[in-house]
Coordinates of C-alpha atoms and ligand atoms in Angstrom, one line a residue:
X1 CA 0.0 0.0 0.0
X2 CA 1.1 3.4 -0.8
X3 CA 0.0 6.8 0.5
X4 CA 0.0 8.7 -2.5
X5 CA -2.1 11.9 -2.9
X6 CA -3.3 11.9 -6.3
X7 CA -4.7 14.6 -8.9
X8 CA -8.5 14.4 -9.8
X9 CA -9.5 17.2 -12.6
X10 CA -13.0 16.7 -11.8
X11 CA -12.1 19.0 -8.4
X12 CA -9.6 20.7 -9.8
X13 CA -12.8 22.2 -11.8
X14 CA -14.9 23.5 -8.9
X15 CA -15.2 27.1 -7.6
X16 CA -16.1 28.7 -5.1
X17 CA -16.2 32.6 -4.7
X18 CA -13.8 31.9 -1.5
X19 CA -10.4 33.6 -1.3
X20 CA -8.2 32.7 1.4
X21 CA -5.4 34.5 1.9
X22 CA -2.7 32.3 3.9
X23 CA 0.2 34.6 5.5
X24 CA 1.6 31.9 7.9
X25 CA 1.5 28.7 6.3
X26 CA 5.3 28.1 4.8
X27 CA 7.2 26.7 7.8
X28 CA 10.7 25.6 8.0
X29 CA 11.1 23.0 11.2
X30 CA 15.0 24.0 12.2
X31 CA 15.9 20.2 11.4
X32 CA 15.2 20.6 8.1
X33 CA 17.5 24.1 7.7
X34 CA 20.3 21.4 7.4
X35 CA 18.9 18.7 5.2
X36 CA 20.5 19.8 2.3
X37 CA 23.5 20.8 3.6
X38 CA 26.4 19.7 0.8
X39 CA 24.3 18.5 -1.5
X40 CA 23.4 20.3 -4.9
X41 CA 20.0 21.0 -6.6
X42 CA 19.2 21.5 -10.5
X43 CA 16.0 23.3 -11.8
X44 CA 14.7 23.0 -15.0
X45 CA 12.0 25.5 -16.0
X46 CA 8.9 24.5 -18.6
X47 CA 6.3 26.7 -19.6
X48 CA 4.7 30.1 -18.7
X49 CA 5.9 32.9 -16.1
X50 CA 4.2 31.7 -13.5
X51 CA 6.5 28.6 -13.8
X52 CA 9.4 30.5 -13.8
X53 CA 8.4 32.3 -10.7
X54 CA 7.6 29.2 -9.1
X55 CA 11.0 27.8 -9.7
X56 CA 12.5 30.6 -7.8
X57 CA 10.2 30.2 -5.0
X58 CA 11.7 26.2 -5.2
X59 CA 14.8 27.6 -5.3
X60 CA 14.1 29.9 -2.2
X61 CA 12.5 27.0 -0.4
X62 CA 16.2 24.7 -1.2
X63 CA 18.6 27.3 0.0
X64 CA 16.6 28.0 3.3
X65 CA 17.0 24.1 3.5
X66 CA 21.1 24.2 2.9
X67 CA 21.1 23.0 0.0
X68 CA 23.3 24.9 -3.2
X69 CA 22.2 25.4 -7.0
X70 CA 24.5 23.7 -9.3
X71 CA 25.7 24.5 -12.4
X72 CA 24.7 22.0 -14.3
X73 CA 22.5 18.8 -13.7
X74 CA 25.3 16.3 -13.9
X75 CA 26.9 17.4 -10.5
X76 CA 23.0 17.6 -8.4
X77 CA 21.8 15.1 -5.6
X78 CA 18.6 17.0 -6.5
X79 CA 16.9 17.7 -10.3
X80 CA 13.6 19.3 -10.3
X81 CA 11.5 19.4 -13.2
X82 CA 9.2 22.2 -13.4
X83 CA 6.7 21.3 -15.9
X84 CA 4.2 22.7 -18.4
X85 CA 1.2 20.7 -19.7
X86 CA -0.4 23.3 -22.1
X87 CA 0.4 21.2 -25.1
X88 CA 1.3 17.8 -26.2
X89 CA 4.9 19.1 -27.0
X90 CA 5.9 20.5 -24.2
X91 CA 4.6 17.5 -22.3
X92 CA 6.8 14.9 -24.5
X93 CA 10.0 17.0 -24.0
X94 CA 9.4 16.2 -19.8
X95 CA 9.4 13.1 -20.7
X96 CA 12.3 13.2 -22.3
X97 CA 14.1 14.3 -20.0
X98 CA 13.0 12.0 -17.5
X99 CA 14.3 9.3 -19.3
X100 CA 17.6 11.5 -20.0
X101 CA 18.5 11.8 -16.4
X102 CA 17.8 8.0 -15.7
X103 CA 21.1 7.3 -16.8
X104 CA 22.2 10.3 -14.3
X105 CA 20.2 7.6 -11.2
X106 CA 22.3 4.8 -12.3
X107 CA 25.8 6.7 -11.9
X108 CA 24.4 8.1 -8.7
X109 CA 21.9 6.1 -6.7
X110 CA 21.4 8.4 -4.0
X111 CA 20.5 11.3 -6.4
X112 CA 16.7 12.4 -6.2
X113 CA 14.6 13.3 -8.8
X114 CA 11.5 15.1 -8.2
X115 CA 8.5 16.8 -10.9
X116 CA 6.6 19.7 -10.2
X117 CA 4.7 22.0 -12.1
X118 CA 1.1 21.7 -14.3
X119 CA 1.9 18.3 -15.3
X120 CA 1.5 16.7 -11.3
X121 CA -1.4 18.4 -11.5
X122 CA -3.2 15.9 -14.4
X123 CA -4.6 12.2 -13.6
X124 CA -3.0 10.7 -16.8
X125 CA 0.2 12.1 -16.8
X126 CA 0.7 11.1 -13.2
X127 CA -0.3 7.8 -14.1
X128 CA 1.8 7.2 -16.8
X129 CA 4.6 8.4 -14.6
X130 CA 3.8 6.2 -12.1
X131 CA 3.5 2.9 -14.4
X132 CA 6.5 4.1 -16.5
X133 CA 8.8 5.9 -15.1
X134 CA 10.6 4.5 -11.7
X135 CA 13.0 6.8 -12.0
X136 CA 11.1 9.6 -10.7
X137 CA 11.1 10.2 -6.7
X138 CA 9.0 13.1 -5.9
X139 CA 5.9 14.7 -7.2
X140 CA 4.2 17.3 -6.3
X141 CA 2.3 20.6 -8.0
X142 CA 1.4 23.7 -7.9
X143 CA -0.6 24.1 -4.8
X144 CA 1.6 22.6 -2.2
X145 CA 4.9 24.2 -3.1
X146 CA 4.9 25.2 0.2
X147 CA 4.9 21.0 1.5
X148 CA 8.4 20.9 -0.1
X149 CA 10.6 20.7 2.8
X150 CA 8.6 18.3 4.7
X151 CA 8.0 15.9 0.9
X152 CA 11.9 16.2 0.8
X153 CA 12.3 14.8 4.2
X154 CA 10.4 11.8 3.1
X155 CA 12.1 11.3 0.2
X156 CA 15.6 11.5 1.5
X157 CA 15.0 9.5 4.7
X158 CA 12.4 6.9 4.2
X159 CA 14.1 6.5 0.1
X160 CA 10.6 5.5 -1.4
X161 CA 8.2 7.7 -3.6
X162 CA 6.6 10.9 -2.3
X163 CA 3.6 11.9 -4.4
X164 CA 1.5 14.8 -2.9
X165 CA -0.7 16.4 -5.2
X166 CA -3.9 18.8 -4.2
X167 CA -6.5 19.1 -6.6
X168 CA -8.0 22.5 -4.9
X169 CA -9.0 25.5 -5.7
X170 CA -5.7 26.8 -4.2
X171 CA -5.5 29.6 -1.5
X172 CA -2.6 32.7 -1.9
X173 CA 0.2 32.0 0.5
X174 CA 2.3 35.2 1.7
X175 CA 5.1 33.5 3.0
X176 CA 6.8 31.7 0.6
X177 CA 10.8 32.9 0.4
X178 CA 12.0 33.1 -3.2
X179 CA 15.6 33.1 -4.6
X180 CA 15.1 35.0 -7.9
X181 CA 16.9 34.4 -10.9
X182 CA 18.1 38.2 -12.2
X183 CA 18.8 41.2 -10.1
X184 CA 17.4 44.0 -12.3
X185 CA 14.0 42.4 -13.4
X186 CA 11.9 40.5 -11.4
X187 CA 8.5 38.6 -11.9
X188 CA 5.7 39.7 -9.5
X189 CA 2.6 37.5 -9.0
X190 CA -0.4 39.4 -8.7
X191 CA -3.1 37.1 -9.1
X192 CA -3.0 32.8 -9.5
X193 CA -5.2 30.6 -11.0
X194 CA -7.9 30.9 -14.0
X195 CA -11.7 31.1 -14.4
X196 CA -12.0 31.6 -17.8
X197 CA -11.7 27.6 -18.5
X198 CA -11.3 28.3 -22.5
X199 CA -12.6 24.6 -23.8
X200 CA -9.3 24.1 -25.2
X201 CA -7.2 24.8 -21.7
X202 CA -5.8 23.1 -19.3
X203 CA -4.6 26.0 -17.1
X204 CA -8.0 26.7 -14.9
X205 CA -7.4 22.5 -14.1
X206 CA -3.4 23.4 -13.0
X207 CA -3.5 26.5 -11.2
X208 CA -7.2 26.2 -9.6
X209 CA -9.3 29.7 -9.4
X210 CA -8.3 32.8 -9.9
X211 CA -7.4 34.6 -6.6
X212 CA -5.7 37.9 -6.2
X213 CA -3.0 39.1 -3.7
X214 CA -3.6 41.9 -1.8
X215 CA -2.7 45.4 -3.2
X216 CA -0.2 46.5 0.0
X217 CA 1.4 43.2 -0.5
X218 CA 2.0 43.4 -4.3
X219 CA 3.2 47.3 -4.0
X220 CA 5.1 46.9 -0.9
X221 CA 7.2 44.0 -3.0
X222 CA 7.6 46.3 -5.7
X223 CA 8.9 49.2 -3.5
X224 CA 11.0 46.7 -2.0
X225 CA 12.5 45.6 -5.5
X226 CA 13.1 48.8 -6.4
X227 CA 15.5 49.5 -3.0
X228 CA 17.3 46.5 -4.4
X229 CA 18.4 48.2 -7.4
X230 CA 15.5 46.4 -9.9
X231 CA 14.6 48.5 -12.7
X232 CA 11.8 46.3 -14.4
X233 CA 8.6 45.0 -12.9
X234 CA 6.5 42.4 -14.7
X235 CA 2.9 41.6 -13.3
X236 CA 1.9 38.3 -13.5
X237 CA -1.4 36.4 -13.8
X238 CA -3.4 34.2 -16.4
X239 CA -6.1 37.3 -16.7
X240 CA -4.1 40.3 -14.9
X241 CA -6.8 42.3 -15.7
X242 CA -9.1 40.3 -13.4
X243 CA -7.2 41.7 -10.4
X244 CA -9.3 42.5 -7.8
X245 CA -13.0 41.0 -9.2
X246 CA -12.3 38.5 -6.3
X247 CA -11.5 40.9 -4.2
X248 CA -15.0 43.0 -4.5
X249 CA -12.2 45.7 -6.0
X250 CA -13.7 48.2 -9.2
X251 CA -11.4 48.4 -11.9
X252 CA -8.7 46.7 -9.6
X253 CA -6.3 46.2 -12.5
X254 CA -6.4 49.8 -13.0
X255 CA -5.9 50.9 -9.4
X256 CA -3.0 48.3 -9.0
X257 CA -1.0 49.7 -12.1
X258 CA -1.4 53.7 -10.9
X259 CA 0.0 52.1 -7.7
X260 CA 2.6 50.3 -9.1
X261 CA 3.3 53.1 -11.3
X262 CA 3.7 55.8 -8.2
X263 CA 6.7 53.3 -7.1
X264 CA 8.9 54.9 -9.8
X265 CA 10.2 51.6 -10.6
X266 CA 11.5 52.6 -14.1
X267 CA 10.1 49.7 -16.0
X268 CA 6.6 48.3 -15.7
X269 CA 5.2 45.4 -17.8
X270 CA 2.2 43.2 -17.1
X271 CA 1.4 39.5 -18.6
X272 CA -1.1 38.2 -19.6
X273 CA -4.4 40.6 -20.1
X274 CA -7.4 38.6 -21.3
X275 CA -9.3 40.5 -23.8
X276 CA -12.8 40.2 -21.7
X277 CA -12.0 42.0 -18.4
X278 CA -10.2 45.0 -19.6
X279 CA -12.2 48.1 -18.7
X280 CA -12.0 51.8 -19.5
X281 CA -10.1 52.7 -16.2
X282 CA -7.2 50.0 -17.4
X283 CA -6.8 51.6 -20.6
X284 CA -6.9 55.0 -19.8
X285 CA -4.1 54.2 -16.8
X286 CA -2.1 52.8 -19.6
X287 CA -0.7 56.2 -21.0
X288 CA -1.0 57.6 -17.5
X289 CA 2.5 56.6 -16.3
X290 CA 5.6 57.2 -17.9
X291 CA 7.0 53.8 -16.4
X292 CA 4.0 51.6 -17.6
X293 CA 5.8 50.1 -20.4
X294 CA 4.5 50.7 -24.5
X295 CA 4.3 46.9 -25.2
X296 CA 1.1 45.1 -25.0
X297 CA 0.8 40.9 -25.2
X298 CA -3.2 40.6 -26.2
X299 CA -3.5 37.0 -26.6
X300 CA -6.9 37.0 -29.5
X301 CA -6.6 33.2 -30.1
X302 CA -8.3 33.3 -34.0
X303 CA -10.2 35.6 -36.0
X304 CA -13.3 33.9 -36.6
X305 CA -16.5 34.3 -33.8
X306 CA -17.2 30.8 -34.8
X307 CA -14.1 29.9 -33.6
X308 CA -13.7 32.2 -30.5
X309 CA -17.4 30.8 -29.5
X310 CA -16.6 27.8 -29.5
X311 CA -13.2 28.5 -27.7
X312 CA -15.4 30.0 -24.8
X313 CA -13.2 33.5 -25.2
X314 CA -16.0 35.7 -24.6
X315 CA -15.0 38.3 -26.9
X316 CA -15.9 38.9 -30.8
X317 CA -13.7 39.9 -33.3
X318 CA -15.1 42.9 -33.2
X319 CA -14.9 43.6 -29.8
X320 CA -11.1 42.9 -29.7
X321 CA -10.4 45.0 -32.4
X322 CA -12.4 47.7 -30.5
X323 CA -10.2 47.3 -27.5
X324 CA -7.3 47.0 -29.9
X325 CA -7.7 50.2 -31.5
X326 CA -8.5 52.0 -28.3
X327 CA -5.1 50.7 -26.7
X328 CA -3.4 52.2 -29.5
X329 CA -5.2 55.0 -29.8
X330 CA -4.4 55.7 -25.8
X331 CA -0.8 54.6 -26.8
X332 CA 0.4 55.8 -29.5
X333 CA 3.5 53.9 -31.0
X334 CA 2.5 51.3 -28.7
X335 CA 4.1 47.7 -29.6
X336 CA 1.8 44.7 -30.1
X337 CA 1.7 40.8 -29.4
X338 CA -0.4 38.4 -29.6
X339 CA -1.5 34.0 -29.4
X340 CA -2.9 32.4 -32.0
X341 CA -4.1 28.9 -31.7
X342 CA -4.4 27.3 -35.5
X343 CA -7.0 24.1 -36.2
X344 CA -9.3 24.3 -33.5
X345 CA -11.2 21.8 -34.1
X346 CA -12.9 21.5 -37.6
X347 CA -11.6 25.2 -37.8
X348 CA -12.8 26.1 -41.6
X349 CA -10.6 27.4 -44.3
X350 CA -12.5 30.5 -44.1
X351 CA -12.3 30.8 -40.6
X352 CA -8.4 30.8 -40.8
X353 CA -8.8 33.3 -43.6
X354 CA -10.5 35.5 -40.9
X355 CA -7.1 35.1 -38.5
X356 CA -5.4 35.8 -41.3
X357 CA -7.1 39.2 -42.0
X358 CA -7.3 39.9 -38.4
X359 CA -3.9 39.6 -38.0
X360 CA -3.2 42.1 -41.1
X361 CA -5.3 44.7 -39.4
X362 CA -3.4 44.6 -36.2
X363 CA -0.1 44.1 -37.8
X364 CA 1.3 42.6 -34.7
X365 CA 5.1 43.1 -33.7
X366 CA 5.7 39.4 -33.0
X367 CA 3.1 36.8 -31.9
X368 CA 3.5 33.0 -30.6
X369 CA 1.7 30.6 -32.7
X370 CA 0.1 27.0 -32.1
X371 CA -1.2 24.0 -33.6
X372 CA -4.2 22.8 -31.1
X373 CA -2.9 20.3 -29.0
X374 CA -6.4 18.4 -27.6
X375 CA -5.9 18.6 -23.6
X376 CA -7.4 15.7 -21.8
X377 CA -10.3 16.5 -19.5
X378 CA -10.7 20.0 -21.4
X379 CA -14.4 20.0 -23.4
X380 CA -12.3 20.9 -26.7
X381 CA -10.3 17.7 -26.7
X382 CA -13.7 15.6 -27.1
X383 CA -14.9 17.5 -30.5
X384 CA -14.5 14.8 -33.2
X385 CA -12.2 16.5 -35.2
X386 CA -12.1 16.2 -39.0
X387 CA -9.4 18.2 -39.9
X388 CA -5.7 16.5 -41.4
X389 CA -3.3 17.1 -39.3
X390 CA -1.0 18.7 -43.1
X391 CA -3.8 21.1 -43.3
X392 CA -3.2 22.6 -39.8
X393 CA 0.5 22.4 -40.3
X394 CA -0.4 24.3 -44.1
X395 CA -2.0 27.0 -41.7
X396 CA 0.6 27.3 -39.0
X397 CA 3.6 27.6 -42.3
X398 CA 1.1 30.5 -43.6
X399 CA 0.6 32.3 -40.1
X400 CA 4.0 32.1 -39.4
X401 CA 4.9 34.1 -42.9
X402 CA 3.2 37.3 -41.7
X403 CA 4.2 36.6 -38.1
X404 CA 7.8 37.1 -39.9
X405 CA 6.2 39.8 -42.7
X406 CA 4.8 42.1 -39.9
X407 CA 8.3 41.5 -37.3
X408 CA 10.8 42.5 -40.3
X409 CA 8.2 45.4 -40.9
X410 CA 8.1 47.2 -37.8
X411 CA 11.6 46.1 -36.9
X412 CA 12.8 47.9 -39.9
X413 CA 11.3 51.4 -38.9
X414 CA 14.0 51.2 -36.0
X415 CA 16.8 52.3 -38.6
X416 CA 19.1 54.9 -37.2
X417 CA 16.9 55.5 -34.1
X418 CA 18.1 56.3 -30.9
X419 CA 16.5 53.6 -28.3
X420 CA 16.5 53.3 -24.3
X421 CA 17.6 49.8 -23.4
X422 CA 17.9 48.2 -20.3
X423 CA 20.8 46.0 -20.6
X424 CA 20.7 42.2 -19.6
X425 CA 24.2 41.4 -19.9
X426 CA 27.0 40.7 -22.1
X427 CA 26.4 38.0 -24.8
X428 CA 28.0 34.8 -24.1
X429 CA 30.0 35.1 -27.4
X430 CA 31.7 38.7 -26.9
X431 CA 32.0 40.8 -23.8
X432 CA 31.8 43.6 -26.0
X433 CA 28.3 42.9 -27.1
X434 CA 25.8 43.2 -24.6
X435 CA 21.6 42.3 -25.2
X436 CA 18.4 44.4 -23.5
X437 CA 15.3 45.1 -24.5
X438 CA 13.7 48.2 -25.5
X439 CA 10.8 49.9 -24.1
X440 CA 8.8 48.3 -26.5
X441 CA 10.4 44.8 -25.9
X442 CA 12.3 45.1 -29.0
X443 CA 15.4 42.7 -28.4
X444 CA 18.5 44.6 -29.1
X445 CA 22.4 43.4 -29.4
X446 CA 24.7 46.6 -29.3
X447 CA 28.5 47.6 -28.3
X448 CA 28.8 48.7 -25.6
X449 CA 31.6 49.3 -22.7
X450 CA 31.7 48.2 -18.5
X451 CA 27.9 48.0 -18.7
X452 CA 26.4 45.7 -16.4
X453 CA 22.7 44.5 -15.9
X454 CA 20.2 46.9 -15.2
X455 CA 21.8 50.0 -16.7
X456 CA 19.4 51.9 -18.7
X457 CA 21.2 53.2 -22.1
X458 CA 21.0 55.1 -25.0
X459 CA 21.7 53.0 -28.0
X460 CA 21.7 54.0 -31.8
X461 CA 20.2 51.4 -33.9
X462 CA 22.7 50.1 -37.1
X463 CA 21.1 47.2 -38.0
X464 CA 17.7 45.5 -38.4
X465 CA 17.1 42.0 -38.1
X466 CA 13.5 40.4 -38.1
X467 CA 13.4 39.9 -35.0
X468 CA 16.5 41.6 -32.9
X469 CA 18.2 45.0 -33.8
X470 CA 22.0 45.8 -34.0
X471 CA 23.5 49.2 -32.2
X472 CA 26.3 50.5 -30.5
X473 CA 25.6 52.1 -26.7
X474 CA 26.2 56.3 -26.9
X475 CA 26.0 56.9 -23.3
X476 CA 25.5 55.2 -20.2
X477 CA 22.7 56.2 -17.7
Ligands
SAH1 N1 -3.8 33.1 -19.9 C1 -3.2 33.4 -21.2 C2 -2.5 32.3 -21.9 C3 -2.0 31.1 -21.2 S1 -1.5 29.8 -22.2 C4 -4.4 33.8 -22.1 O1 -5.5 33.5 -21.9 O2 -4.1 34.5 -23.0 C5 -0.5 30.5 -23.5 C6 -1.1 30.2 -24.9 O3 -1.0 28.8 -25.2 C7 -2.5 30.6 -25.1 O4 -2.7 31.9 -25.3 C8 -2.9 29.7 -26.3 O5 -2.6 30.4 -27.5 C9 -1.9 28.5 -26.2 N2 -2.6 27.3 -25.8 C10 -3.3 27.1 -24.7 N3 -3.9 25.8 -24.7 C11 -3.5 25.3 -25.9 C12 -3.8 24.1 -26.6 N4 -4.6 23.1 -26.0 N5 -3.3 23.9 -27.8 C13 -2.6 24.8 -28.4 N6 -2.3 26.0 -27.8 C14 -2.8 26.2 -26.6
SF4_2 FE1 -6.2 29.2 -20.5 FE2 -8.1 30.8 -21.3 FE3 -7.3 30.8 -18.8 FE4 -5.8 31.8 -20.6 S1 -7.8 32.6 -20.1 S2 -5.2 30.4 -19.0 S3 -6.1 30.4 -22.4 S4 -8.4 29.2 -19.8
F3S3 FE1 2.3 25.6 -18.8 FE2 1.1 25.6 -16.4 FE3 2.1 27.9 -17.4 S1 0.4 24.5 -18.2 S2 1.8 27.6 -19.6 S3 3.2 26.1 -16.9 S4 0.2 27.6 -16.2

């Protein structure tokens, strides 16, 4: 017999207008401060920003504990897979890697390997994982995070499989230490979770509802960030512009940005804004700020109201063009990006066509673009669906053209303009070629001299590439 704790969508599905807001519930017993001590822990990260965040809350969580991040998975006593179950894909490349680092168990029996993330959060995959792959020691998702050190006690001590997975609606825990990953841009959760359960999505079944952090707590860690020397911001959330409905806030994206703004944190970004919940006060607050960044992700999915009804987006066409227009109309110059999800089920030639021409209207800047990858448990995944797959891979080849088209386009009106950039480092190539990113998110490599991370600069663009730009630094902040 086994005491496993395993995922069940069916829960994962059910909400409740409950928040609970948990400001106490990480503890560290002092006999677990030491567990790690001398040992070494590897992270790999799938998927989203949220997943990236979580991994340095992991990370937090294993240095409190002792242990050290290593440089590269071969030397860990502890790899961590983070993982992402938004597509089939992403999915297959975990597996992978769990059969990659097998070989890692045999030259080092003692060495622990754990999986955490979206995936632990779905019946099948844990099944399979527990049928097919022995290899793997822990599991554990995204709701318990906070179990780790306690799940890593009883992996390391009693050496037999830990699997702890809540399929709840999830509360928002305050606590939680976090080692982050870059000292001049950080990742700041505003809000967890989804409720916008788009048929073809797995996310609202991963992350449970959405719930929002307080406002204090989100603009006190902002302030705080900014004492540290950070000079970008990004807010993060499935919906961001949901903050606050659960809350009983008006317009709580809105207030949250103005307050985020008044930090003077130089750079402010926010990820992902869902078409539906994106009121007047948001858009207006948008050109308020000086520091609210020129660069929008507005995820649209498909041109076609056929398709978006039966995606569940609960928007029009016309309605996000409406809200597109008005963005840029509030913004001018303002950058644009978007996600496109091609052969939704029985998606129509026509209906493509209607992506197509949306996305010629908008012109985006860049945009991320999918095949439909049917989800299991999600109501998409159970539409018989009569399209070939070489016809959706047709559509995804002819997307992709003006993805490219509309990239070199807009890329190439950067010629001989003078750019701020906020450097990221030098490249790993040449120390006299550093990479940053433009207010607009524009990538740029330029030459540069004893810049480090985080300093803003003024950079002349030489070069235009579809999608990064070429310069050379003419002063330093
Ligand atoms: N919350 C964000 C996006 C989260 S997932 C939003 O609603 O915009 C990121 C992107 O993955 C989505 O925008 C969608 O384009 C894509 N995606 C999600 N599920 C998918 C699926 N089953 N198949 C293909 N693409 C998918
Ligand atoms: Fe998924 Fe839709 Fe929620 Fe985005 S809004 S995470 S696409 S269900
Ligand atoms: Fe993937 Fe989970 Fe993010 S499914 S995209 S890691 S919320």
């Amino acid at each position: 017999m086994n005491d496993y704790k395993l995922p069940s969508l069916r829960q994962a599905a059910r909400r409740s207008k409950e928040v609970v807001i948990e400001d106490n519930l990480f503890v560290l017993p002092e006999e677990l401060k030491t567990l790690g001590k001398g040992k070494k822990y590897f992270i790999r990260t799938h998927g989203c920003q949220a997943n990236e965040r979580d991994s340095e809350t992991i990370s937090g969580i294993l240095n409190d504990m002792g242990y050290t991040a290593a440089d590269d998975a071969s030397e860990a006593d502890l790899i961590l897979i983070n993982t992402c179950a938004i597509r089939e894909n992403a999915e297959l490349k975990v597996l992978g890697e769990f059969g990659f680092f097998k070989e890692y168990k045999r030259r080092n029996p003692d060495l622990l390997l754990a999986m955490a993330g979206c995936m632990a959060q779905e019946e099948k995959t844990v099944e399979e994982i527990l049928r097919k792959y022995p290899q793997v020691d822990l599991i554990f998702g995204t709701h318990n995070i906070y179990r780790l050190p306690l799940l890593l006690e009883r992996a390391v001590r009693e050496k037999k499989r830990v699997v702890e997975v809540y399929s709840k609606q999830g509360e928002v825990i305050e606590n939680l230490p976090a080692s982050r990953a870059l000292s001049h841009k950080a990742w700041v959760n505003i809000m967890y979770g989804c409720d916008k359960f788009c048929t073809y999505c797995i996310v609202p079944y991963t992350r449970g509802k959405e719930r929002s952090r307080r406002m204090g707590e989100i603009v006190e860690e902002v302030r705080q960030l900014k004492e540290a020397g950070y000079k970008e911001v990004t807010l993060l959330g499935q919906n961001v512009n949901a903050y606050g409905l659960d809350l009983g806030m008006e317009s709580g994206f809105a207030q949250l940005l103005e307050e985020v703004a008044k930090t003077e944190i130089p750079r402010i970004r926010f990820t992902t804004p869902h078409p539906r919940n994106f009121d007047e006060e948001a858009v207006a607050m948008l050109a308020k700020y000086p520091n609210i960044m020129p660069s929008f992700h507005l995820p649209v999915q498909s041109g076609s109201n056929r398709v978006l009804k039966a995606m569940n987006r609960s928007y029009t066409r016309e309605t996000y063009l409406d809200l597109f227009d008005r963005i840029k109309k509030t913004v001018p110059g303002a950058s644009f990006t978007t996600d496109i999800i091609v052969g939704f089920p029985n998606e129509t030639e026509e209906e493509f066509l209607e992506t197509l021409s949306l996305y010629d209207y908008c012109a985006f800047d860049n945009a991320f673009t999918f095949i439909f990858s049917p989800r299991a448990g999600t109501p998409a995944a159970k539409i018989e669906d009569l399209t070939p797959r070489e016809v959706k891979e047709d559509r995804l080849r002819r997307l992709n053209e003006k993805v490219v088209y509309y990239a070199k386009k807009h890329n190439l009106e950067y010629q001989d303009r003078i750019v701020e950039v906020l450097t990221d480092g030098p490249s790993k190539k040449r120390s006299d070629i550093y990479a940053g990113y433009t207010k607009e998110n524009k990538l740029v490599n330029f030459q540069g001299k004893d810049l480090r991370p985080g300093d803003l600069v003024q950079v002349k663009i030489t070069e235009c590439h579809n999608f990064s730009l070429n310069g050379v630094a003419i002063e330093k902040d």
